Amino acid sequence: MGVGTRLAGVSEPLILGIESTCDETGVALVRGRELLGDVVATSMDEYARFGGIIPEIASRAHLQSFVPTLDAALTKADVDLSEVDAIAVCAGPGLIGSLTVGISAAKALAASLGKPIYGVNHVIGHLAVDELVDGALPERAIGLIVSGGHSNIVSISDIATNVRELGGTLDDAAGEAFDKVGRLLGLPYPGGPHVDRLSQEGDREAIRFPRGLAAGKDKERHRYDFSFSGLKTAVARYVESLEDDGQEVPKADVCAAFSEAVNDSLTGKAVQACLDEGVDTLVIGGGFSANSRVRSLAAERCEAAGITLRLPPLRYCTDNGAQIAALGSAAVRAGVEPSPMDFAPDSGMPLDTIIAL
Ligand code: KG4
Ligand code: ZN
């Protein structure tokens, strides 16, 4: 009997989740759909002076943080390593060096403990984490994944086995567009949260920035796709023209109007997908779901359309081990075979691969 078969049917497995796609080393313990404890270490402070993540620094930081983060998570959850039923680790997408550190550590733990390992998709984990807050997902849901690297709409039948991509960004991801606009306005890195903060002091209607793929034949062909590069260019031109005229740039208004354009597209298309597919639940995940306007606009539009919105609290939205453990737990419950011990990190892991083979 394989380990996968043995675990199938375990309804409340104890899962150790390990996240290392980017700058965060996240470790969490989840039993069934309950988060027992999680700890996140980040190397983000080391990148402020570079204005972007340096992969080599991130890999080294994972190496240094892993054991202390694991120990802290076990202590917080009051769990002994020997009690763990299975290990889940992010297999991708992400920085190859960072992924390699987390996967190597996870494999070493799995081999020494004699437990199965699940290499899970980080992006799907951003949606799975909601089960730790709002309980089991319904039979069908639409997912909106918004992060620094992804903006996707997916149709979810089973979070561990059946997620179908409906659309995604043709260029920048939402968080990425915010970070670029932050840089353009001279805000600190990463710009997303700064643009969000300023946008709350500005007038959303002050400037009308374009909504990508909202008109003409693009509208139908790219019904669930996004494009933010034209918007970003429009913001750049607007700022440049004021600067050329020696006028002060109304940064708060620019941020508010830009944020409105991004979030109008994101929430409008996600709600449309729910209506088209006859699905009454929308779940939003990813680091960008910390954005104040995506939260308020999604709530407004879902309420108007009679759609239940599932939007985890902020601490679950950014990269963390809980999202990985949550997806690992769902995989065990669904009776999915564990990943083979020789599975490889996949920096470009596609959305339709939920568990690494
Ligand atoms: O999911 P995440 O933690 O990392 C990736 O997997 O990409 O998302 C981080 C992204 C960054 O681009 C960051 O600037 C953006 O999410 N972000 C925000 C906010 N908080 C984080 N963007 C806009 N408003 C925010 N409040
Ligand atoms: Zn992420």
CSV table of N, CA, C and O in Angstrom, one decimal, residues 146-186:
chain,number,residue,atom,x,y,z
A,146,VAL,N,-4.9,37.6,-7.1
A,146,VAL,CA,-4.3,38.9,-7.4
A,146,VAL,C,-3.0,39.0,-6.5
A,146,VAL,O,-3.1,39.0,-5.3
A,147,SER,N,-1.9,39.0,-7.2
A,147,SER,CA,-0.6,39.1,-6.4
A,147,SER,C,0.4,39.9,-7.1
A,147,SER,O,0.1,40.6,-8.1
A,148,GLY,N,1.6,39.9,-6.6
A,148,GLY,CA,2.7,40.6,-7.3
A,148,GLY,C,3.0,40.0,-8.7
A,148,GLY,O,3.4,40.7,-9.6
A,149,GLY,N,2.8,38.7,-8.8
A,149,GLY,CA,3.1,38.0,-10.1
A,149,GLY,C,1.9,37.5,-10.9
A,149,GLY,O,2.0,37.1,-12.0
A,150,HIS,N,0.7,37.5,-10.2
A,150,HIS,CA,-0.5,36.9,-10.9
A,150,HIS,C,-1.7,37.8,-10.8
A,150,HIS,O,-2.0,38.4,-9.8
A,151,SER,N,-2.5,37.8,-11.9
A,151,SER,CA,-3.9,38.2,-11.9
A,151,SER,C,-4.6,37.3,-12.7
A,151,SER,O,-4.5,37.3,-14.0
A,152,ASN,N,-5.4,36.4,-12.1
A,152,ASN,CA,-6.1,35.4,-12.8
A,152,ASN,C,-7.5,35.2,-12.3
A,152,ASN,O,-7.8,35.4,-11.1
A,153,ILE,N,-8.4,34.8,-13.2
A,153,ILE,CA,-9.7,34.4,-12.8
A,153,ILE,C,-9.8,32.9,-13.1
A,153,ILE,O,-9.4,32.4,-14.2
A,154,VAL,N,-10.2,32.1,-12.1
A,154,VAL,CA,-10.3,30.6,-12.3
A,154,VAL,C,-11.7,30.1,-11.9
A,154,VAL,O,-12.4,30.8,-11.1
A,155,SER,N,-12.1,29.0,-12.4
A,155,SER,CA,-13.3,28.3,-12.0
A,155,SER,C,-12.9,27.1,-11.2
A,155,SER,O,-12.1,26.3,-11.6
A,156,ILE,N,-13.4,27.0,-9.9
A,156,ILE,CA,-13.0,26.0,-9.0
A,156,ILE,C,-14.1,25.0,-8.8
A,156,ILE,O,-15.2,25.4,-8.4
A,157,SER,N,-13.8,23.7,-9.1
A,157,SER,CA,-14.7,22.6,-8.7
A,157,SER,C,-14.2,21.9,-7.5
A,157,SER,O,-15.0,21.6,-6.6
A,158,ASP,N,-12.9,21.7,-7.4
A,158,ASP,CA,-12.2,21.1,-6.3
A,158,ASP,C,-10.9,21.7,-6.2
A,158,ASP,O,-10.1,21.6,-7.1
A,159,ILE,N,-10.6,22.4,-5.1
A,159,ILE,CA,-9.4,23.2,-5.0
A,159,ILE,C,-8.1,22.4,-5.2
A,159,ILE,O,-7.1,22.8,-5.6
A,160,ALA,N,-8.2,21.0,-4.8
A,160,ALA,CA,-7.0,20.2,-4.9
A,160,ALA,C,-6.9,19.5,-6.2
A,160,ALA,O,-5.8,19.0,-6.6
A,161,THR,N,-8.0,19.4,-7.0
A,161,THR,CA,-7.9,18.5,-8.2
A,161,THR,C,-8.5,19.2,-9.4
A,161,THR,O,-8.2,18.8,-10.6
A,162,ASN,N,-9.3,20.2,-9.3
A,162,ASN,CA,-10.0,20.7,-10.5
A,162,ASN,C,-10.2,22.2,-10.5
A,162,ASN,O,-11.2,22.8,-10.0
A,163,VAL,N,-9.2,22.9,-11.0
A,163,VAL,CA,-9.2,24.4,-11.1
A,163,VAL,C,-9.0,24.7,-12.6
A,163,VAL,O,-7.9,24.3,-13.1
A,164,ARG,N,-9.9,25.4,-13.2
A,164,ARG,CA,-9.8,25.7,-14.6
A,164,ARG,C,-9.5,27.2,-14.8
A,164,ARG,O,-10.3,28.0,-14.2
A,165,GLU,N,-8.5,27.6,-15.5
A,165,GLU,CA,-8.3,29.0,-15.8
A,165,GLU,C,-9.2,29.6,-16.8
A,165,GLU,O,-9.4,29.1,-17.9
A,166,LEU,N,-9.9,30.7,-16.4
A,166,LEU,CA,-10.8,31.4,-17.4
A,166,LEU,C,-10.0,32.6,-18.0
A,166,LEU,O,-10.3,32.9,-19.2
A,167,GLY,N,-9.1,33.2,-17.3
A,167,GLY,CA,-8.4,34.3,-17.9
A,167,GLY,C,-7.3,34.8,-17.0
A,167,GLY,O,-7.2,34.4,-15.9
A,168,GLY,N,-6.5,35.7,-17.5
A,168,GLY,CA,-5.4,36.2,-16.8
A,168,GLY,C,-4.9,37.5,-17.4
A,168,GLY,O,-5.4,38.0,-18.4
A,169,THR,N,-3.8,38.0,-16.8
A,169,THR,CA,-3.3,39.3,-17.3
A,169,THR,C,-2.4,39.0,-18.6
A,169,THR,O,-1.7,38.0,-18.7
A,170,LEU,N,-2.6,39.9,-19.6
A,170,LEU,CA,-1.8,39.8,-20.8
A,170,LEU,C,-0.4,40.4,-20.6
A,170,LEU,O,0.5,40.2,-21.4
A,171,ASP,N,-0.2,41.2,-19.5
A,171,ASP,CA,1.1,41.9,-19.3
A,171,ASP,C,1.4,41.9,-17.8
A,171,ASP,O,1.8,40.9,-17.2
A,172,ASP,N,1.2,43.1,-17.1
A,172,ASP,CA,1.5,43.2,-15.7
A,172,ASP,C,0.5,42.5,-14.8
A,172,ASP,O,-0.7,42.5,-15.2
A,173,ALA,N,0.9,42.0,-13.7
A,173,ALA,CA,0.0,41.6,-12.6
A,173,ALA,C,-0.5,42.9,-11.9
A,173,ALA,O,0.2,43.9,-11.9
A,174,ALA,N,-1.6,42.8,-11.1
A,174,ALA,CA,-2.1,44.0,-10.4
A,174,ALA,C,-1.0,44.5,-9.4
A,174,ALA,O,-0.8,45.8,-9.5
A,175,GLY,N,-0.4,43.7,-8.6
A,175,GLY,CA,0.6,44.1,-7.6
A,175,GLY,C,1.8,44.8,-8.4
A,175,GLY,O,2.3,45.8,-7.9
A,176,GLU,N,2.1,44.1,-9.5
A,176,GLU,CA,3.3,44.6,-10.2
A,176,GLU,C,3.0,46.0,-10.8
A,176,GLU,O,3.8,46.9,-10.7
A,177,ALA,N,1.8,46.2,-11.3
A,177,ALA,CA,1.4,47.5,-11.8
A,177,ALA,C,1.4,48.6,-10.7
A,177,ALA,O,1.9,49.7,-10.9
A,178,PHE,N,0.9,48.2,-9.5
A,178,PHE,CA,1.0,49.1,-8.4
A,178,PHE,C,2.4,49.5,-8.0
A,178,PHE,O,2.8,50.6,-7.7
A,179,ASP,N,3.3,48.4,-8.0
A,179,ASP,CA,4.7,48.7,-7.7
A,179,ASP,C,5.3,49.6,-8.7
A,179,ASP,O,6.1,50.5,-8.3
A,180,LYS,N,5.0,49.5,-10.0
A,180,LYS,CA,5.6,50.3,-11.0
A,180,LYS,C,5.1,51.8,-10.9
A,180,LYS,O,5.9,52.7,-11.0
A,181,VAL,N,3.8,51.9,-10.6
A,181,VAL,CA,3.3,53.3,-10.4
A,181,VAL,C,3.9,53.9,-9.1
A,181,VAL,O,4.2,55.1,-9.1
A,182,GLY,N,4.1,53.1,-8.1
A,182,GLY,CA,4.8,53.6,-6.9
A,182,GLY,C,6.2,54.1,-7.2
A,182,GLY,O,6.5,55.2,-6.8
A,183,ARG,N,6.9,53.4,-8.0
A,183,ARG,CA,8.2,53.8,-8.4
A,183,ARG,C,8.2,55.1,-9.2
A,183,ARG,O,9.0,56.1,-9.0
A,184,LEU,N,7.2,55.2,-10.1
A,184,LEU,CA,7.0,56.4,-11.0
A,184,LEU,C,6.7,57.6,-10.1
A,184,LEU,O,7.1,58.7,-10.5
A,185,LEU,N,6.1,57.4,-9.0
A,185,LEU,CA,5.7,58.6,-8.1
A,185,LEU,C,6.8,58.8,-7.0
A,185,LEU,O,6.6,59.6,-6.2
A,186,GLY,N,7.9,58.0,-7.1
A,186,GLY,CA,8.9,58.2,-6.2
A,186,GLY,C,8.6,57.6,-4.8
A,186,GLY,O,9.2,58.1,-3.8
